[in-house]
PDB file of C-alpha atoms and ligand atoms in Angstrom:
ATOM      1  CA  MET A   1      -2.199 -72.567  51.597  1.00 61.00           C
ATOM      2  CA  ARG A   2      -6.025 -72.539  50.919  1.00 66.00           C
ATOM      3  CA  VAL A   3      -7.778 -73.275  47.559  1.00 75.00           C
ATOM      4  CA  SER A   4      -9.546 -70.347  46.266  1.00 81.00           C
ATOM      5  CA  LEU A   5     -12.948 -70.590  45.296  1.00 87.00           C
ATOM      6  CA  GLU A   6     -12.888 -67.294  43.702  1.00 94.00           C
ATOM      7  CA  PHE A   7     -14.369 -67.132  40.054  1.00 96.00           C
ATOM      8  CA  ALA A   8     -12.266 -64.165  38.910  1.00 97.00           C
ATOM      9  CA  TYR A   9      -8.933 -65.942  40.174  1.00 97.00           C
ATOM     10  CA  TRP A  10      -9.883 -69.127  38.010  1.00 96.00           C
ATOM     11  CA  GLN A  11     -10.656 -66.995  34.954  1.00 96.00           C
ATOM     12  CA  SER A  12      -7.388 -65.132  35.488  1.00 97.00           C
ATOM     13  CA  VAL A  13      -5.399 -68.407  35.655  1.00 97.00           C
ATOM     14  CA  LEU A  14      -6.782 -69.964  32.718  1.00 97.00           C
ATOM     15  CA  GLY A  15      -7.112 -67.063  30.704  1.00 96.00           C
ATOM     16  CA  GLY A  16      -3.400 -66.360  31.643  1.00 95.00           C
ATOM     17  CA  LEU A  17      -2.443 -70.035  29.579  1.00 96.00           C
ATOM     18  CA  ALA A  18      -3.499 -68.425  26.273  1.00 96.00           C
ATOM     19  CA  LYS A  19      -1.377 -65.177  26.871  1.00 95.00           C
ATOM     20  CA  PRO A  20       2.298 -64.554  27.193  1.00 95.00           C
ATOM     21  CA  ARG A  21       3.925 -65.728  30.160  1.00 95.00           C
ATOM     22  CA  ILE A  22       4.884 -62.966  32.877  1.00 97.00           C
ATOM     23  CA  SER A  23       8.093 -63.921  34.260  1.00 97.00           C
ATOM     24  CA  VAL A  24       8.383 -63.687  38.097  1.00 98.00           C
ATOM     25  CA  THR A  25      12.046 -62.684  39.105  1.00 98.00           C
ATOM     26  CA  PRO A  26      13.054 -63.857  42.613  1.00 98.00           C
ATOM     27  CA  TYR A  27      14.107 -60.830  45.074  1.00 98.00           C
ATOM     28  CA  ILE A  28      17.446 -61.313  46.374  1.00 98.00           C
ATOM     29  CA  PRO A  29      18.445 -58.421  48.797  1.00 98.00           C
ATOM     30  CA  ASP A  30      22.031 -57.252  48.619  1.00 98.00           C
ATOM     31  CA  ARG A  31      21.690 -56.371  52.193  1.00 98.00           C
ATOM     32  CA  ARG A  32      19.274 -56.162  55.147  1.00 98.00           C
ATOM     33  CA  GLU A  33      19.108 -53.296  57.615  1.00 97.00           C
ATOM     34  CA  THR A  34      16.702 -53.053  60.806  1.00 96.00           C
ATOM     35  CA  PRO A  35      14.688 -49.692  60.442  1.00 97.00           C
ATOM     36  CA  PRO A  36      15.125 -47.268  63.390  1.00 94.00           C
ATOM     37  CA  ARG A  37      11.303 -47.447  64.093  1.00 96.00           C
ATOM     38  CA  ARG A  38       9.712 -50.808  64.959  1.00 93.00           C
ATOM     39  CA  LEU A  39       6.159 -51.445  66.805  1.00 94.00           C
ATOM     40  CA  GLY A  40       6.178 -54.358  69.265  1.00 89.00           C
ATOM     41  CA  GLY A  41       4.184 -57.319  68.751  1.00 89.00           C
ATOM     42  CA  PHE A  42       3.321 -60.063  66.310  1.00 90.00           C
ATOM     43  CA  SER A  43       3.005 -59.060  62.535  1.00 94.00           C
ATOM     44  CA  ALA A  44       2.895 -61.499  59.431  1.00 96.00           C
ATOM     45  CA  TRP A  45       4.795 -58.899  57.982  1.00 97.00           C
ATOM     46  CA  ASP A  46       7.927 -59.178  60.220  1.00 97.00           C
ATOM     47  CA  GLY A  47      11.078 -59.353  58.276  1.00 97.00           C
ATOM     48  CA  ILE A  48      10.266 -57.491  55.493  1.00 98.00           C
ATOM     49  CA  GLN A  49      11.262 -54.163  57.273  1.00 98.00           C
ATOM     50  CA  ASP A  50      14.536 -55.464  56.872  1.00 98.00           C
ATOM     51  CA  ILE A  51      14.766 -55.216  52.970  1.00 98.00           C
ATOM     52  CA  LEU A  52      12.934 -51.727  52.710  1.00 98.00           C
ATOM     53  CA  ALA A  53      16.229 -49.704  52.430  1.00 98.00           C
ATOM     54  CA  ASP A  54      17.798 -52.320  49.841  1.00 98.00           C
ATOM     55  CA  LEU A  55      14.283 -52.069  47.869  1.00 98.00           C
ATOM     56  CA  ILE A  56      14.482 -48.202  47.944  1.00 98.00           C
ATOM     57  CA  GLU A  57      18.112 -48.219  46.675  1.00 98.00           C
ATOM     58  CA  ARG A  58      17.760 -50.980  43.982  1.00 98.00           C
ATOM     59  CA  PHE A  59      14.606 -49.188  42.598  1.00 98.00           C
ATOM     60  CA  HIS A  60      15.578 -45.661  42.937  1.00 98.00           C
ATOM     61  CA  ILE A  61      12.328 -44.863  44.730  1.00 98.00           C
ATOM     62  CA  GLN A  62      11.986 -41.238  45.726  1.00 98.00           C
ATOM     63  CA  THR A  63      11.254 -41.120  49.807  1.00 98.00           C
ATOM     64  CA  ASP A  64       9.172 -38.080  49.856  1.00 98.00           C
ATOM     65  CA  SER A  65       5.921 -39.890  49.970  1.00 98.00           C
ATOM     66  CA  CYS A  66       4.592 -43.615  50.720  1.00 98.00           C
ATOM     67  CA  LEU A  67       0.797 -44.902  50.461  1.00 98.00           C
ATOM     68  CA  GLU A  68      -0.390 -48.025  52.298  1.00 98.00           C
ATOM     69  CA  PHE A  69      -3.553 -49.854  51.798  1.00 98.00           C
ATOM     70  CA  GLY A  70      -4.171 -52.027  54.862  1.00 98.00           C
ATOM     71  CA  VAL A  71      -2.688 -50.909  58.195  1.00 98.00           C
ATOM     72  CA  GLU A  72      -4.525 -52.879  60.868  1.00 97.00           C
ATOM     73  CA  CYS A  73      -2.401 -52.156  63.812  1.00 96.00           C
ATOM     74  CA  GLY A  74       0.465 -50.316  61.990  1.00 98.00           C
ATOM     75  CA  PHE A  75       3.430 -52.637  61.988  1.00 97.00           C
ATOM     76  CA  SER A  76       4.059 -52.158  58.193  1.00 98.00           C
ATOM     77  CA  THR A  77       3.194 -48.631  58.491  1.00 98.00           C
ATOM     78  CA  VAL A  78       5.740 -47.702  61.114  1.00 98.00           C
ATOM     79  CA  ALA A  79       8.479 -49.799  59.353  1.00 98.00           C
ATOM     80  CA  LEU A  80       7.736 -47.565  56.070  1.00 98.00           C
ATOM     81  CA  SER A  81       7.464 -44.188  58.027  1.00 98.00           C
ATOM     82  CA  SER A  82      11.253 -44.869  59.024  1.00 98.00           C
ATOM     83  CA  TYR A  83      12.036 -44.333  55.462  1.00 98.00           C
ATOM     84  CA  PHE A  84       9.475 -41.894  53.945  1.00 98.00           C
ATOM     85  CA  ASP A  85       9.060 -38.486  54.864  1.00 98.00           C
ATOM     86  CA  SER A  86       5.289 -38.976  54.844  1.00 98.00           C
ATOM     87  CA  VAL A  87       3.117 -42.169  54.790  1.00 98.00           C
ATOM     88  CA  VAL A  88      -0.721 -42.128  54.264  1.00 98.00           C
ATOM     89  CA  GLY A  89      -2.348 -45.266  55.541  1.00 98.00           C
ATOM     90  CA  VAL A  90      -5.802 -46.397  54.172  1.00 98.00           C
ATOM     91  CA  ASP A  91      -7.961 -48.856  56.187  1.00 98.00           C
ATOM     92  CA  THR A  92     -11.431 -49.588  56.916  1.00 98.00           C
ATOM     93  CA  PHE A  93     -10.119 -50.409  60.464  1.00 98.00           C
ATOM     94  CA  ARG A  94     -12.796 -53.226  60.543  1.00 98.00           C
ATOM     95  CA  GLY A  95     -10.557 -56.126  59.404  1.00 97.00           C
ATOM     96  CA  ASP A  96     -11.697 -58.698  56.654  1.00 96.00           C
ATOM     97  CA  LYS A  97     -12.642 -62.321  55.776  1.00 94.00           C
ATOM     98  CA  HIS A  98      -8.830 -63.107  55.746  1.00 93.00           C
ATOM     99  CA  ASN A  99      -7.333 -61.493  59.121  1.00 90.00           C
ATOM    100  CA  GLY A 100     -10.602 -61.484  61.001  1.00 93.00           C
ATOM    101  CA  LYS A 101     -13.806 -58.890  61.069  1.00 95.00           C
ATOM    102  CA  ARG A 102     -13.772 -56.788  64.192  1.00 93.00           C
ATOM    103  CA  PRO A 103     -15.624 -53.824  65.718  1.00 96.00           C
ATOM    104  CA  GLU A 104     -13.990 -50.724  64.344  1.00 96.00           C
ATOM    105  CA  PHE A 105     -10.352 -50.360  65.742  1.00 97.00           C
ATOM    106  CA  PHE A 106      -9.540 -46.812  64.240  1.00 98.00           C
ATOM    107  CA  GLU A 107      -9.159 -44.950  67.431  1.00 98.00           C
ATOM    108  CA  GLU A 108      -6.947 -47.818  68.676  1.00 98.00           C
ATOM    109  CA  THR A 109      -4.382 -47.871  66.092  1.00 98.00           C
ATOM    110  CA  LEU A 110      -4.570 -43.893  65.948  1.00 98.00           C
ATOM    111  CA  CYS A 111      -3.419 -43.852  69.236  1.00 98.00           C
ATOM    112  CA  GLN A 112      -0.571 -46.458  68.935  1.00 97.00           C
ATOM    113  CA  LEU A 113       0.445 -44.647  65.868  1.00 98.00           C
ATOM    114  CA  SER A 114       0.586 -40.874  67.547  1.00 98.00           C
ATOM    115  CA  PRO A 115       4.118 -40.663  68.341  1.00 97.00           C
ATOM    116  CA  TYR A 116       4.857 -40.812  64.782  1.00 98.00           C
ATOM    117  CA  ALA A 117       4.087 -37.181  63.156  1.00 98.00           C
ATOM    118  CA  ASN A 118       4.753 -38.486  59.698  1.00 98.00           C
ATOM    119  CA  ILE A 119       1.728 -41.241  59.586  1.00 98.00           C
ATOM    120  CA  LYS A 120      -1.426 -40.114  58.331  1.00 98.00           C
ATOM    121  CA  LEU A 121      -4.418 -42.306  58.797  1.00 98.00           C
ATOM    122  CA  VAL A 122      -7.263 -42.342  56.528  1.00 98.00           C
ATOM    123  CA  ARG A 123     -10.519 -44.352  57.597  1.00 98.00           C
ATOM    124  CA  SER A 124     -11.803 -45.569  54.200  1.00 98.00           C
ATOM    125  CA  ASP A 125     -12.284 -48.390  51.943  1.00 98.00           C
ATOM    126  CA  TYR A 126      -9.714 -48.456  49.313  1.00 98.00           C
ATOM    127  CA  ARG A 127     -12.575 -48.286  46.528  1.00 98.00           C
ATOM    128  CA  GLU A 128     -13.691 -44.939  48.138  1.00 98.00           C
ATOM    129  CA  PHE A 129     -10.294 -43.635  48.288  1.00 98.00           C
ATOM    130  CA  ILE A 130      -8.993 -44.417  44.767  1.00 98.00           C
ATOM    131  CA  ARG A 131     -11.997 -42.607  43.418  1.00 98.00           C
ATOM    132  CA  GLY A 132     -10.263 -39.259  44.621  1.00 97.00           C
ATOM    133  CA  GLU A 133      -7.331 -37.440  43.136  1.00 97.00           C
ATOM    134  CA  HIS A 134      -4.073 -37.809  45.502  1.00 97.00           C
ATOM    135  CA  GLY A 135      -1.224 -37.449  42.778  1.00 97.00           C
ATOM    136  CA  SER A 136       1.588 -40.145  43.026  1.00 98.00           C
ATOM    137  CA  PHE A 137       3.809 -41.689  45.226  1.00 98.00           C
ATOM    138  CA  GLY A 138       7.459 -43.283  45.506  1.00 98.00           C
ATOM    139  CA  LEU A 139       5.994 -46.621  47.058  1.00 98.00           C
ATOM    140  CA  ILE A 140       2.530 -47.946  47.788  1.00 98.00           C
ATOM    141  CA  HIS A 141       2.225 -51.116  49.869  1.00 98.00           C
ATOM    142  CA  VAL A 142      -1.037 -53.140  49.194  1.00 98.00           C
ATOM    143  CA  ASP A 143      -1.941 -55.511  52.043  1.00 98.00           C
ATOM    144  CA  ILE A 144      -6.085 -55.534  52.098  1.00 98.00           C
ATOM    145  CA  VAL A 145      -8.385 -58.553  51.899  1.00 98.00           C
ATOM    146  CA  HIS A 146      -6.481 -61.029  50.079  1.00 97.00           C
ATOM    147  CA  THR A 147      -9.021 -61.663  47.124  1.00 97.00           C
ATOM    148  CA  PHE A 148      -8.026 -61.654  43.634  1.00 97.00           C
ATOM    149  CA  ALA A 149     -10.417 -59.098  42.538  1.00 98.00           C
ATOM    150  CA  ASP A 150      -9.854 -56.575  45.404  1.00 98.00           C
ATOM    151  CA  THR A 151      -5.903 -56.965  44.975  1.00 98.00           C
ATOM    152  CA  PHE A 152      -6.129 -56.331  41.381  1.00 98.00           C
ATOM    153  CA  ALA A 153      -8.178 -53.389  41.394  1.00 98.00           C
ATOM    154  CA  CYS A 154      -6.216 -51.770  44.501  1.00 98.00           C
ATOM    155  CA  GLY A 155      -3.059 -53.142  42.684  1.00 98.00           C
ATOM    156  CA  LEU A 156      -3.351 -51.659  39.202  1.00 98.00           C
ATOM    157  CA  TRP A 157      -4.237 -48.246  40.661  1.00 98.00           C
ATOM    158  CA  SER A 158      -1.265 -48.210  42.900  1.00 98.00           C
ATOM    159  CA  ALA A 159       1.103 -49.319  40.033  1.00 98.00           C
ATOM    160  CA  ARG A 160      -0.339 -46.471  37.947  1.00 98.00           C
ATOM    161  CA  HIS A 161       0.091 -43.925  40.697  1.00 98.00           C
ATOM    162  CA  SER A 162       3.588 -44.914  42.050  1.00 98.00           C
ATOM    163  CA  ARG A 163       7.294 -45.805  41.023  1.00 98.00           C
ATOM    164  CA  CYS A 164       6.968 -48.977  42.695  1.00 98.00           C
ATOM    165  CA  ALA A 165       4.031 -51.164  44.421  1.00 98.00           C
ATOM    166  CA  ILE A 166       4.545 -53.962  46.815  1.00 98.00           C
ATOM    167  CA  PHE A 167       2.100 -56.615  47.467  1.00 98.00           C
ATOM    168  CA  HIS A 168       2.372 -58.725  50.906  1.00 98.00           C
ATOM    169  CA  ASP A 169       1.427 -62.446  50.962  1.00 98.00           C
ATOM    170  CA  THR A 170       2.099 -63.780  47.519  1.00 98.00           C
ATOM    171  CA  GLU A 171       3.453 -66.992  48.896  1.00 97.00           C
ATOM    172  CA  SER A 172       0.599 -67.583  51.159  1.00 96.00           C
ATOM    173  CA  PHE A 173      -2.178 -66.499  48.992  1.00 96.00           C
ATOM    174  CA  PRO A 174      -2.303 -67.570  45.276  1.00 96.00           C
ATOM    175  CA  GLN A 175      -4.957 -65.040  44.523  1.00 97.00           C
ATOM    176  CA  VAL A 176      -2.796 -62.089  45.535  1.00 98.00           C
ATOM    177  CA  LYS A 177       0.210 -63.694  43.434  1.00 98.00           C
ATOM    178  CA  GLN A 178      -1.921 -64.041  40.222  1.00 98.00           C
ATOM    179  CA  ALA A 179      -3.460 -60.343  41.114  1.00 98.00           C
ATOM    180  CA  VAL A 180       0.148 -59.110  41.138  1.00 98.00           C
ATOM    181  CA  ILE A 181       1.060 -61.025  37.628  1.00 98.00           C
ATOM    182  CA  GLU A 182      -2.141 -59.348  36.098  1.00 98.00           C
ATOM    183  CA  VAL A 183      -1.022 -56.029  37.263  1.00 98.00           C
ATOM    184  CA  ALA A 184       2.415 -56.488  35.763  1.00 98.00           C
ATOM    185  CA  ARG A 185       0.567 -57.563  32.502  1.00 98.00           C
ATOM    186  CA  ALA A 186      -1.651 -54.588  32.415  1.00 98.00           C
ATOM    187  CA  THR A 187       1.117 -52.041  33.287  1.00 98.00           C
ATOM    188  CA  GLY A 188       4.050 -53.642  31.202  1.00 98.00           C
ATOM    189  CA  ARG A 189       6.126 -53.606  34.667  1.00 98.00           C
ATOM    190  CA  ARG A 190       8.358 -56.234  36.121  1.00 98.00           C
ATOM    191  CA  PHE A 191       7.269 -58.542  38.836  1.00 98.00           C
ATOM    192  CA  TYR A 192       9.911 -59.421  41.217  1.00 98.00           C
ATOM    193  CA  ASN A 193       9.134 -61.832  44.290  1.00 98.00           C
ATOM    194  CA  PHE A 194      10.666 -61.864  47.723  1.00 98.00           C
ATOM    195  CA  GLN A 195       9.850 -65.436  48.924  1.00 98.00           C
ATOM    196  CA  GLU A 196      10.176 -64.999  52.643  1.00 98.00           C
ATOM    197  CA  CYS A 197       7.767 -63.601  55.129  1.00 98.00           C
ATOM    198  CA  TYR A 198       4.824 -64.977  53.138  1.00 98.00           C
ATOM    199  CA  GLY A 199       6.125 -63.381  50.110  1.00 98.00           C
ATOM    200  CA  LEU A 200       6.240 -59.903  48.786  1.00 98.00           C
ATOM    201  CA  GLY A 201       5.155 -59.093  45.236  1.00 98.00           C
ATOM    202  CA  ILE A 202       7.138 -56.162  43.627  1.00 98.00           C
ATOM    203  CA  VAL A 203       5.986 -54.280  40.606  1.00 98.00           C
ATOM    204  CA  VAL A 204       8.289 -51.786  39.298  1.00 98.00           C
TER     205      VAL A 204
HETATM  206  C1  LIG B   1      -3.361 -58.180  56.701  1.00 73.55           C
HETATM  207  S1  LIG B   1      -4.025 -56.637  57.565  1.00 73.55           S
HETATM  208  C2  LIG B   1      -2.797 -55.274  57.177  1.00 73.55           C
HETATM  209  C3  LIG B   1      -1.393 -55.534  57.899  1.00 73.55           C
HETATM  210  C4  LIG B   1      -0.588 -54.396  58.106  1.00 73.55           C
HETATM  211  N1  LIG B   1      -0.207 -54.306  56.681  1.00 73.55           N
HETATM  212  C5  LIG B   1       0.744 -54.986  58.794  1.00 73.55           C
HETATM  213  O1  LIG B   1       1.478 -55.718  58.236  1.00 73.55           O
HETATM  214  O2  LIG B   1       1.092 -54.481  59.769  1.00 73.55           O
HETATM  215  C6  LIG B   1      -5.332 -56.164  56.287  1.00 73.55           C
HETATM  216  C7  LIG B   1      -6.141 -54.743  56.685  1.00 73.55           C
HETATM  217  O3  LIG B   1      -6.774 -54.411  55.321  1.00 73.55           O
HETATM  218  C8  LIG B   1      -7.946 -54.022  55.839  1.00 73.55           C
HETATM  219  N2  LIG B   1      -8.786 -54.190  54.797  1.00 73.55           N
HETATM  220  C9  LIG B   1      -9.382 -55.108  54.124  1.00 73.55           C
HETATM  221  N3  LIG B   1     -10.138 -54.841  53.122  1.00 73.55           N
HETATM  222  C10 LIG B   1     -10.070 -53.384  52.946  1.00 73.55           C
HETATM  223  C11 LIG B   1     -10.644 -52.405  51.983  1.00 73.55           C
HETATM  224  N4  LIG B   1     -11.606 -52.889  51.179  1.00 73.55           N
HETATM  225  N5  LIG B   1     -10.169 -51.276  52.181  1.00 73.55           N
HETATM  226  C12 LIG B   1      -9.296 -50.767  52.983  1.00 73.55           C
HETATM  227  N6  LIG B   1      -8.971 -51.663  54.006  1.00 73.55           N
HETATM  228  C13 LIG B   1      -9.311 -52.654  53.834  1.00 73.55           C
HETATM  229  C14 LIG B   1      -8.524 -54.725  57.107  1.00 73.55           C
HETATM  230  O4  LIG B   1      -9.088 -53.635  57.819  1.00 73.55           O
HETATM  231  C15 LIG B   1      -6.915 -54.802  57.829  1.00 73.55           C
HETATM  232  O5  LIG B   1      -6.800 -53.949  58.723  1.00 73.55           O
END
């Protein structure tokens, strides 16, 4: 775990000391289920796919539509597409300072995900995407650059446009966890945290 030098993160941490505490409830799945679809290769997300069915049942999430910010090669996108009728994946497809900047890889991911007809990829920065009108979703997954400011901005919009918003890397990036705290505070929703697989914040 790295110490963040992000001003907005420390502002939130220190400002939070004077505000009511947001409780973080451990998320303990009742059951684990391997989804029918799985993309090969390494992903830091590996393991989370096995709690999706539990999450959907526990929080009565409608499975008609799902939105994901941060697709990369599509490991999490494919897992989500096992349970939702439609999955929209938004990404710049250029990487970022935390998972590595690269030449654009949109075509590569598009080709890799072409067998899955219910996945639609959108090549866009989340800031551009959320300026549009997209309705609401059963679930939104946030897994973009792991700064406090971006996770909070994207996460707040996501919580306001879904029944449930999930955030990867709450355990490996304190900035992500702090952003999820602020999203829960701003929306009055509960924050559950699954500690395995680098952490998954759940705002519902
Ligand atoms: C950690 S990876 C996503 C991994 C993927 N969710 C998985 O587990 O299979 C982060 C992705 O977020 C994308 N990203 C970073 N900042 C972004 C932004 N501002 N808008 C859209 N996508 C962004 C990067 O291009 C990268 O592909």
